[in-house]
Tab-separated table of N, CA, C and O in Angstrom:
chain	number	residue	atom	x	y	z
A	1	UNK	N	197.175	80.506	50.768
A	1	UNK	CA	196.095	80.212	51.696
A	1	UNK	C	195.683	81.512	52.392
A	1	UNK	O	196.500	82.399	52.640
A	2	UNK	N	193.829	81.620	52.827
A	2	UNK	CA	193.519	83.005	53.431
A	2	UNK	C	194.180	82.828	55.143
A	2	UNK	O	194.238	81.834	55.867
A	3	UNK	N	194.692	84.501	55.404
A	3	UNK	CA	194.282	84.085	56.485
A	3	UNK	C	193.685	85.089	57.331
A	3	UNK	O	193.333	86.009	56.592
A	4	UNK	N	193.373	85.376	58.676
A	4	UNK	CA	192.362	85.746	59.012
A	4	UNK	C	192.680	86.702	60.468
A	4	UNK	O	191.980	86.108	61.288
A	5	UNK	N	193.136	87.478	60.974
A	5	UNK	CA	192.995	88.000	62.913
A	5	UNK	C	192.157	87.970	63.191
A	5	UNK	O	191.143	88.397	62.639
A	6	UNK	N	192.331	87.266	64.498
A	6	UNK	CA	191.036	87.483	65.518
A	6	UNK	C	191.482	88.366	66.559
A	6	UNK	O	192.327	87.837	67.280
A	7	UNK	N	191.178	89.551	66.867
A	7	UNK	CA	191.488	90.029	68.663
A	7	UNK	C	190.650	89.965	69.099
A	7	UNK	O	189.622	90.188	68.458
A	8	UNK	N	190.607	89.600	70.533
A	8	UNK	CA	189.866	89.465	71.827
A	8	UNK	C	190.132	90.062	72.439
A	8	UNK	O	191.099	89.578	73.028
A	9	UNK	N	189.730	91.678	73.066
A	9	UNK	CA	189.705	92.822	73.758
A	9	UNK	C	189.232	92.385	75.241
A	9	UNK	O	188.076	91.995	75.405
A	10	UNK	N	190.054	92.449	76.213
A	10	UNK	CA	189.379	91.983	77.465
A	10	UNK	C	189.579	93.228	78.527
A	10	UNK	O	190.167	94.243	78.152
A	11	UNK	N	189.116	93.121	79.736
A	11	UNK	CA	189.752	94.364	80.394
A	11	UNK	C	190.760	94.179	80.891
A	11	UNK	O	191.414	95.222	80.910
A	12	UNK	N	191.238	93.400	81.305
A	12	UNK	CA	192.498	92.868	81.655
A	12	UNK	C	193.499	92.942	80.414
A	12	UNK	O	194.242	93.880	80.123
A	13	UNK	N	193.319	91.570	79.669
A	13	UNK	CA	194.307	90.965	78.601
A	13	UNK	C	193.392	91.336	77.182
A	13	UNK	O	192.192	91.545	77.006
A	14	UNK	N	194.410	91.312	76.399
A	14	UNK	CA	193.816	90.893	75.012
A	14	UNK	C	194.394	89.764	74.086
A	14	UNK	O	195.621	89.684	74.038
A	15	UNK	N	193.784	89.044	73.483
A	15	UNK	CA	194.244	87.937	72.365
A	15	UNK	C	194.415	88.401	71.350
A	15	UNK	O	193.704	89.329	70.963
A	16	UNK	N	195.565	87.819	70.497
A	16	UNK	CA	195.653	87.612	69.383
A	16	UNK	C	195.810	86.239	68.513
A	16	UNK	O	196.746	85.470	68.730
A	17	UNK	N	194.757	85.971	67.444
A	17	UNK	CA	195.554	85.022	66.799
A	17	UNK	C	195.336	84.947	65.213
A	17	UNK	O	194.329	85.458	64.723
A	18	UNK	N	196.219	84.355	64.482
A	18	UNK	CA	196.129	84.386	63.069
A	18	UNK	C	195.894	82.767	62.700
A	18	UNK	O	196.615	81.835	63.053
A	19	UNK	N	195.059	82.723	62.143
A	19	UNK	CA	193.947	81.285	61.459
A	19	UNK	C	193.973	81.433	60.108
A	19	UNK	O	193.851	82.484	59.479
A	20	UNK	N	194.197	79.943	59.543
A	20	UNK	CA	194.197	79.810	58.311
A	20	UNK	C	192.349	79.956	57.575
A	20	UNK	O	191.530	80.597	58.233
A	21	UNK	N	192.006	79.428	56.490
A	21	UNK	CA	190.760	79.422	56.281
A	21	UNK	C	190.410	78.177	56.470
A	21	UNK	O	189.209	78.078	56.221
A	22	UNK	N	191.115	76.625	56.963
A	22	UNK	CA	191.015	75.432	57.918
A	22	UNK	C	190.555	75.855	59.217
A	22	UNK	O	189.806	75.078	59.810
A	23	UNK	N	190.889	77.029	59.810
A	23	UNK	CA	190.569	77.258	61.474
A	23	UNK	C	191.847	76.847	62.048
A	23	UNK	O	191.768	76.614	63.255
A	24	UNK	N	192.860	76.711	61.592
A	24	UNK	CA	194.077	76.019	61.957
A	24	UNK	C	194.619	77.584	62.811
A	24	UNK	O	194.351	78.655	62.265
A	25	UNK	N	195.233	77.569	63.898
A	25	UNK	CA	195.905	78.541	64.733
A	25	UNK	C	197.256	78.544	63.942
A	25	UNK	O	197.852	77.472	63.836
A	26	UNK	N	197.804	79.729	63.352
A	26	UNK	CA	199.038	79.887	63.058
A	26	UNK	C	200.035	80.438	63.771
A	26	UNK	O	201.232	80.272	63.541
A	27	UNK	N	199.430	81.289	64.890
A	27	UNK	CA	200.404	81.938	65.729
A	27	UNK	C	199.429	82.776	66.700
A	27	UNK	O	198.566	83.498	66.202
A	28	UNK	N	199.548	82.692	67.781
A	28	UNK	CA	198.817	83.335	68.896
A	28	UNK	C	199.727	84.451	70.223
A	28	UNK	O	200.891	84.483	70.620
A	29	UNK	N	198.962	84.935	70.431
A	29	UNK	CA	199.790	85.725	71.881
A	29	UNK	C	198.804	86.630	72.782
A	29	UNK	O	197.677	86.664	72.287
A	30	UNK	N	198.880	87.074	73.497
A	30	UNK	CA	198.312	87.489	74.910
A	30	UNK	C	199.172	88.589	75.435
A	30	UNK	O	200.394	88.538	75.576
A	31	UNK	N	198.151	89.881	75.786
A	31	UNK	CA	199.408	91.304	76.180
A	31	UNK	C	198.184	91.895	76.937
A	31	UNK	O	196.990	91.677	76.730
A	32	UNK	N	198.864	92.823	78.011
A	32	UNK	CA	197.840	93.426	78.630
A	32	UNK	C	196.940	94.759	77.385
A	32	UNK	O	197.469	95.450	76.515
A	33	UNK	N	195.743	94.696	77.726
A	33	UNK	CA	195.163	95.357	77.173
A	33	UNK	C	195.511	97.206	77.282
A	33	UNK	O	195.614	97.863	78.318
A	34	UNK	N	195.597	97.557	76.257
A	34	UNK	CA	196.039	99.175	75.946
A	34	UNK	C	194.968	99.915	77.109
A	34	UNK	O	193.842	99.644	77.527
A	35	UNK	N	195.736	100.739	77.312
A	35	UNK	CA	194.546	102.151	78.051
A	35	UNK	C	195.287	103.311	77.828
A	35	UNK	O	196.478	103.380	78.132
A	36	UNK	N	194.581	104.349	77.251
A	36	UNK	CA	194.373	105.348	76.942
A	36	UNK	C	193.308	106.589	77.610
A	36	UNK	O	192.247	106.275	78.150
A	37	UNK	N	193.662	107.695	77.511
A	37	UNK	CA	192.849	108.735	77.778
A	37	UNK	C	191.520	108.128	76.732
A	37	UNK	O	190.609	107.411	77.145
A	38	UNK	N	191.660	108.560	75.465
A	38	UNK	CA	190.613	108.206	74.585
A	38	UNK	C	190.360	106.918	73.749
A	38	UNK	O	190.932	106.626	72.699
A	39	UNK	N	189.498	106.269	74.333
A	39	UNK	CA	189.030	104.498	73.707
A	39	UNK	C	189.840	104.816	72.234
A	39	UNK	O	190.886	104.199	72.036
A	40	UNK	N	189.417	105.652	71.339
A	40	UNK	CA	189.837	105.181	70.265
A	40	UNK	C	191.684	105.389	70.316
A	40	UNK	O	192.227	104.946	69.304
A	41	UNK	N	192.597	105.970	71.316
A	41	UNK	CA	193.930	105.829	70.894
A	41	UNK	C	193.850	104.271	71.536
A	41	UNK	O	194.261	103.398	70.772
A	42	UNK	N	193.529	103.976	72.413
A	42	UNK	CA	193.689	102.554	73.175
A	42	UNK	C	193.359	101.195	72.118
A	42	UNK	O	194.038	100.175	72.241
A	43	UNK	N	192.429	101.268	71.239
A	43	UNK	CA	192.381	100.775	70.129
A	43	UNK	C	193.326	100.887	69.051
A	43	UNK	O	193.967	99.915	68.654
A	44	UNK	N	193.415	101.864	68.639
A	44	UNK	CA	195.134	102.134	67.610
A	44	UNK	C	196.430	101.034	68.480
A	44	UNK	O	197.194	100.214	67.970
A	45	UNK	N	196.279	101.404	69.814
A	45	UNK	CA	197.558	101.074	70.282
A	45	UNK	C	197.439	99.193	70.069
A	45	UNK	O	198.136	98.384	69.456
A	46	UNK	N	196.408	99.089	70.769
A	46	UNK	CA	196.347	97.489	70.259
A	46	UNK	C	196.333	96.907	68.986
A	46	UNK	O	196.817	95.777	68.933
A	47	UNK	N	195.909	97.380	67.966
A	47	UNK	CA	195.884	97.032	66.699
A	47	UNK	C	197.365	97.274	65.885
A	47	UNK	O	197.804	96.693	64.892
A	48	UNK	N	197.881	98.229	66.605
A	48	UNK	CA	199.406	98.318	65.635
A	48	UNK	C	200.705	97.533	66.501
A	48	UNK	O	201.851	97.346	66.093
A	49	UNK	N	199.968	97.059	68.150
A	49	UNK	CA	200.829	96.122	68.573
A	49	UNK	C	200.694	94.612	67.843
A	49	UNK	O	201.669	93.880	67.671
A	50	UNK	N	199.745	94.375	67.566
A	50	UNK	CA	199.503	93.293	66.679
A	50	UNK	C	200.184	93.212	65.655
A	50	UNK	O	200.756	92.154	65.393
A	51	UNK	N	200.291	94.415	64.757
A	51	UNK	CA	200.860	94.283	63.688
A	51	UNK	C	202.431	94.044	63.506
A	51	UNK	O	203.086	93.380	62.702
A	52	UNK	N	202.850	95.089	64.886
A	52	UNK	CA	204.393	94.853	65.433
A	52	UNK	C	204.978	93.949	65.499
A	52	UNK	O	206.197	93.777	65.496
A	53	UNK	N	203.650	92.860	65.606
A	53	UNK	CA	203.850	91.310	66.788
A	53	UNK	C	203.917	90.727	65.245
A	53	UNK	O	204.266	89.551	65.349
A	54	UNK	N	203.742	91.039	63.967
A	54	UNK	CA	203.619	90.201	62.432
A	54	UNK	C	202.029	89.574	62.203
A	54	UNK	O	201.781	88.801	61.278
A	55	UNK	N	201.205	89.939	62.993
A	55	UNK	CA	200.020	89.442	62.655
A	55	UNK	C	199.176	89.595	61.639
A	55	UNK	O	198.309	88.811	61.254
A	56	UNK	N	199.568	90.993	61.082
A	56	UNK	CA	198.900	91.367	59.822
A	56	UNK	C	199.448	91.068	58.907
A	56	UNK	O	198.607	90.950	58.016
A	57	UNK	N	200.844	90.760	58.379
A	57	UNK	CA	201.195	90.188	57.583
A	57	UNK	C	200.206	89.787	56.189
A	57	UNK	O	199.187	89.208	56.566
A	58	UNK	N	200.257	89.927	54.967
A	58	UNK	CA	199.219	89.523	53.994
A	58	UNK	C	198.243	88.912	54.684
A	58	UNK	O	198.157	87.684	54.700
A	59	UNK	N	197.386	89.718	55.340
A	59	UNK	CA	196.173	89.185	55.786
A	59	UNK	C	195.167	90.994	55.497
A	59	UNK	O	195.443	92.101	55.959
A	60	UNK	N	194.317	90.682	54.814
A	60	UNK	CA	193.022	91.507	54.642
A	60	UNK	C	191.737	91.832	55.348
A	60	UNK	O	191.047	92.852	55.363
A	61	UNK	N	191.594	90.368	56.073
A	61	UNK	CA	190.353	90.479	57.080
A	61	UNK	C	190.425	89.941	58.245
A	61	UNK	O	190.980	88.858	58.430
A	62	UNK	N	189.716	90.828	59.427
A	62	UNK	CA	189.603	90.481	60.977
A	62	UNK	C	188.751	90.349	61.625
A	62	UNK	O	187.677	90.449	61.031
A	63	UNK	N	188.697	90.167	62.587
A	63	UNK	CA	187.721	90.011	63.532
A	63	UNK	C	187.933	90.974	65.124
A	63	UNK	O	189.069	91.351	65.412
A	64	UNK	N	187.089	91.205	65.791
A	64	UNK	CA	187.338	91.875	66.880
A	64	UNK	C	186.161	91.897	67.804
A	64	UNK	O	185.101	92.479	67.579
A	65	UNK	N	186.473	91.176	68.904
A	65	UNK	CA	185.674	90.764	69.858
A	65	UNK	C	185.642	91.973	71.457
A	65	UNK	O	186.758	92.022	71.974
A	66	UNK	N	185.209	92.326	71.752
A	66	UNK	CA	185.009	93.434	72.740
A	66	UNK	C	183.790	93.048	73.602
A	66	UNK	O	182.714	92.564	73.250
A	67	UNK	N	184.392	93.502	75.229
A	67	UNK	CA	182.714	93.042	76.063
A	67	UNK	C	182.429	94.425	76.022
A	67	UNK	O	182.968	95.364	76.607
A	68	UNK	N	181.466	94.384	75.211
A	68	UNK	CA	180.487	95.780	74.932
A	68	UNK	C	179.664	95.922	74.294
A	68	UNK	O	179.622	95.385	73.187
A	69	UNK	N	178.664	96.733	74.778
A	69	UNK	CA	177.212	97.006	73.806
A	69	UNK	C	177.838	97.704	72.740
A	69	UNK	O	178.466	98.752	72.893
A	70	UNK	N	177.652	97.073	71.572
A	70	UNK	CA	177.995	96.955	70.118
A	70	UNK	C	177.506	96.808	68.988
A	70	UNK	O	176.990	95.728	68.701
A	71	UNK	N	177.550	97.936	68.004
A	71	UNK	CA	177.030	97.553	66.956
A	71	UNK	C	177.456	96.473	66.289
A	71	UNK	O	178.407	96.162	67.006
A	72	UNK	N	177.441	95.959	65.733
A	72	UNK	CA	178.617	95.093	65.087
A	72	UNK	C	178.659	95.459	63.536
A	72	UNK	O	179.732	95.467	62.932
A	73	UNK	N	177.151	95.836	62.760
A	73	UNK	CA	177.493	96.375	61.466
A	73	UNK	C	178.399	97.450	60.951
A	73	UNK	O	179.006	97.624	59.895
A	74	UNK	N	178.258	98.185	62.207
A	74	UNK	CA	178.977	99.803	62.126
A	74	UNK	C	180.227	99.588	62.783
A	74	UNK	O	181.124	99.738	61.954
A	75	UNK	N	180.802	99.222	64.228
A	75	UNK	CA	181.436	99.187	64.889
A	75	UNK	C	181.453	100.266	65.921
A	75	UNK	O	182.459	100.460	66.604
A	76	UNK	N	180.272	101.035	66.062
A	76	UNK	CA	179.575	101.541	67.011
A	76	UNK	C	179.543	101.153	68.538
A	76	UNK	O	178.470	100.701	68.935
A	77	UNK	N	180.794	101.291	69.651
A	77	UNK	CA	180.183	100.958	70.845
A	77	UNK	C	179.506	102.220	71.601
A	77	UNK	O	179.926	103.370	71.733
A	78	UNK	N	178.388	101.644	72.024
A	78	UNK	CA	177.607	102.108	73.300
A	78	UNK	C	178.254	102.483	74.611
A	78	UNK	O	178.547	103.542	75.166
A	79	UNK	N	178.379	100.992	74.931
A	79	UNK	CA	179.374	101.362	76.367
A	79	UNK	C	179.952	99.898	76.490
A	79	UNK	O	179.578	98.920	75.844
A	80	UNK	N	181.063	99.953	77.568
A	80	UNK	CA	182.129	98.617	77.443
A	80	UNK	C	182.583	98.873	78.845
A	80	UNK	O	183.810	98.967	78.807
A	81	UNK	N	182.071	99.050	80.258
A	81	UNK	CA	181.643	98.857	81.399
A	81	UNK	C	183.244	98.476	81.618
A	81	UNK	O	184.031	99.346	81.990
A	82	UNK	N	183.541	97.518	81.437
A	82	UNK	CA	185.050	96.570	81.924
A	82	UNK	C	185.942	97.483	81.183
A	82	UNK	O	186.866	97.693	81.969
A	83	UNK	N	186.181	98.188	80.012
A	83	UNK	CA	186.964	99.185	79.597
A	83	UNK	C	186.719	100.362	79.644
A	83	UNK	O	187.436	101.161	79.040
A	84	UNK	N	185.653	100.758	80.369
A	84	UNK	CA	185.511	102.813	80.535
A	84	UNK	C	185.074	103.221	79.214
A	84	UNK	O	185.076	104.436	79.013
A	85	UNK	N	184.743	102.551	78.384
A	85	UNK	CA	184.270	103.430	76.752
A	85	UNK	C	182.908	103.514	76.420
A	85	UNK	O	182.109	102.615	76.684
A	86	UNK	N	182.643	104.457	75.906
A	86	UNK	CA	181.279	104.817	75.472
A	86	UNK	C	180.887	105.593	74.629
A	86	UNK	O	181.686	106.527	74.685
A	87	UNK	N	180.160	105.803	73.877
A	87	UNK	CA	179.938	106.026	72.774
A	87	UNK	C	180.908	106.954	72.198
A	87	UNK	O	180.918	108.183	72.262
A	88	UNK	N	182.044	105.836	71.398
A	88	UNK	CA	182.579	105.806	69.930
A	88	UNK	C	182.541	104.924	69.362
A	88	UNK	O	182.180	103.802	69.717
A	89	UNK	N	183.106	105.470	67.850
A	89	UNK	CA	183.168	104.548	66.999
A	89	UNK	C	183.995	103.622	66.404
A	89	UNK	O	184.338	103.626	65.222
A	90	UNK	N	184.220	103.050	67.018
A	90	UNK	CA	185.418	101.647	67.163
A	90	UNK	C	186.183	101.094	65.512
A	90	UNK	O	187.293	100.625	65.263
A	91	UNK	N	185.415	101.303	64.942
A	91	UNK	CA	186.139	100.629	63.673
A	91	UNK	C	186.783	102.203	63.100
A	91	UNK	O	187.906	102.219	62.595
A	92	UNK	N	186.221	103.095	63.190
A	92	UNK	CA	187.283	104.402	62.930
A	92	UNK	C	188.726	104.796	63.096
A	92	UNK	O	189.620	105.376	62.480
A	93	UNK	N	188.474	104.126	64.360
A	93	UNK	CA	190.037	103.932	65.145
A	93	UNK	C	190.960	102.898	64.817
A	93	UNK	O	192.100	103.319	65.015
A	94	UNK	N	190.957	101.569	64.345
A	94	UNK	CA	191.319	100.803	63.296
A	94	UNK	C	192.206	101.855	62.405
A	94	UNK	O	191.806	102.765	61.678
A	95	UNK	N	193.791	101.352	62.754
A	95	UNK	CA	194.495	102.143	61.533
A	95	UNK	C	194.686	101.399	60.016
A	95	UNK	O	195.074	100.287	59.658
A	96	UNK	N	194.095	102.883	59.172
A	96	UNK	CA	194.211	102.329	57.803
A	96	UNK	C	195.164	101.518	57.215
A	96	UNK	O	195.073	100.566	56.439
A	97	UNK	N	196.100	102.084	57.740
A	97	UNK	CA	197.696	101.243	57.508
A	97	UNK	C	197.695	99.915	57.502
A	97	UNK	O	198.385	99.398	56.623
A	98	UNK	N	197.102	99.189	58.252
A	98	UNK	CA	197.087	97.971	58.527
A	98	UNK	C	196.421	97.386	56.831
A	98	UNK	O	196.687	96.228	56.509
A	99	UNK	N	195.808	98.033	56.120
A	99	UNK	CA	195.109	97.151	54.744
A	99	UNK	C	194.315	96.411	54.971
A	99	UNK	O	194.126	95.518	54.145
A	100	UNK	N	193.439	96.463	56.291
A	100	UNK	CA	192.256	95.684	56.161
A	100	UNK	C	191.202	96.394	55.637
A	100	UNK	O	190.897	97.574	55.814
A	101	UNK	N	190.420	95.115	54.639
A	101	UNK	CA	189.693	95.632	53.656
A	101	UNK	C	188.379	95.453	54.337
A	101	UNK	O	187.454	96.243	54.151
A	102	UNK	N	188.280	94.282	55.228
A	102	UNK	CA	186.825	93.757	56.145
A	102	UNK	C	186.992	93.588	57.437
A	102	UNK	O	187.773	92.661	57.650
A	103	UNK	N	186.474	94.233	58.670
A	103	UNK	CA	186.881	94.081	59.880
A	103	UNK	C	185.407	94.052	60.327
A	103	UNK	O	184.590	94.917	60.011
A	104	UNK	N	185.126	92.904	61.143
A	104	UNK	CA	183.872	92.531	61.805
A	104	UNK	C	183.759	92.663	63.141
A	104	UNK	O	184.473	92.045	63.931
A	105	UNK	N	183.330	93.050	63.300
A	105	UNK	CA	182.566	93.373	65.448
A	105	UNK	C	181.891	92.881	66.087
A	105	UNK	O	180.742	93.197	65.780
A	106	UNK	N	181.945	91.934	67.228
A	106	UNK	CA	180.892	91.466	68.145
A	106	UNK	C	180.804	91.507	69.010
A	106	UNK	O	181.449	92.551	68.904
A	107	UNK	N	180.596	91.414	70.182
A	107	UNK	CA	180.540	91.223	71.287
A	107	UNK	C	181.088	90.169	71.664
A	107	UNK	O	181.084	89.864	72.857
């Protein structure tokens, strides 16, 4: 069966959860959100705590939700007001390691 991460980047907290291709929740959790000198280590740091946490596990594709002016094709943020970031490029910072082949961006 596929399955899928979602993170939810907040300024406070961030979510995690892993969903089947039902929408079924397989495992979820909640951690304060990373901060860093530079948005993109603060991103690494959250994405490989996830992975720490077993979330990536044979999973290929994600999702990633951020309050920020956002590209979402590119992963381009503008600015993210509640996290101090501004123009980088968010899916860059995404470590390769992880084997995701499709990672999507929205607001």
């Amino acid at each position: 069966m596929k399955k899928v991460v979602g993170i939810d980047i907040g300024g406070t907290n961030t979510s995690v959860s892993l969903v089947n291709e039902k929408g079924d929740v397989l495992k979820q959790t909640t951690f304060p959100t990373a901060r860093a000198k530079k948005p993109s280590e603060a991103v690494k740091k959250i994405f490989l705590k996830a992975r720490k946490l077993g979330f990536f596990d044979g999973v290929s594709a994600a999702g990633c939700g951020v309050p920020a002016i956002i590209h979402p094709a590119t992963g381009y943020v503008d600015f993210a007001p509640n996290l101090g970031w501004k123009n980088f490029r968010m899916a860059a910072a995404v470590p390769k390691s992880l084997g995701i082949r499709k990672i999507v961006f929205e607001n």
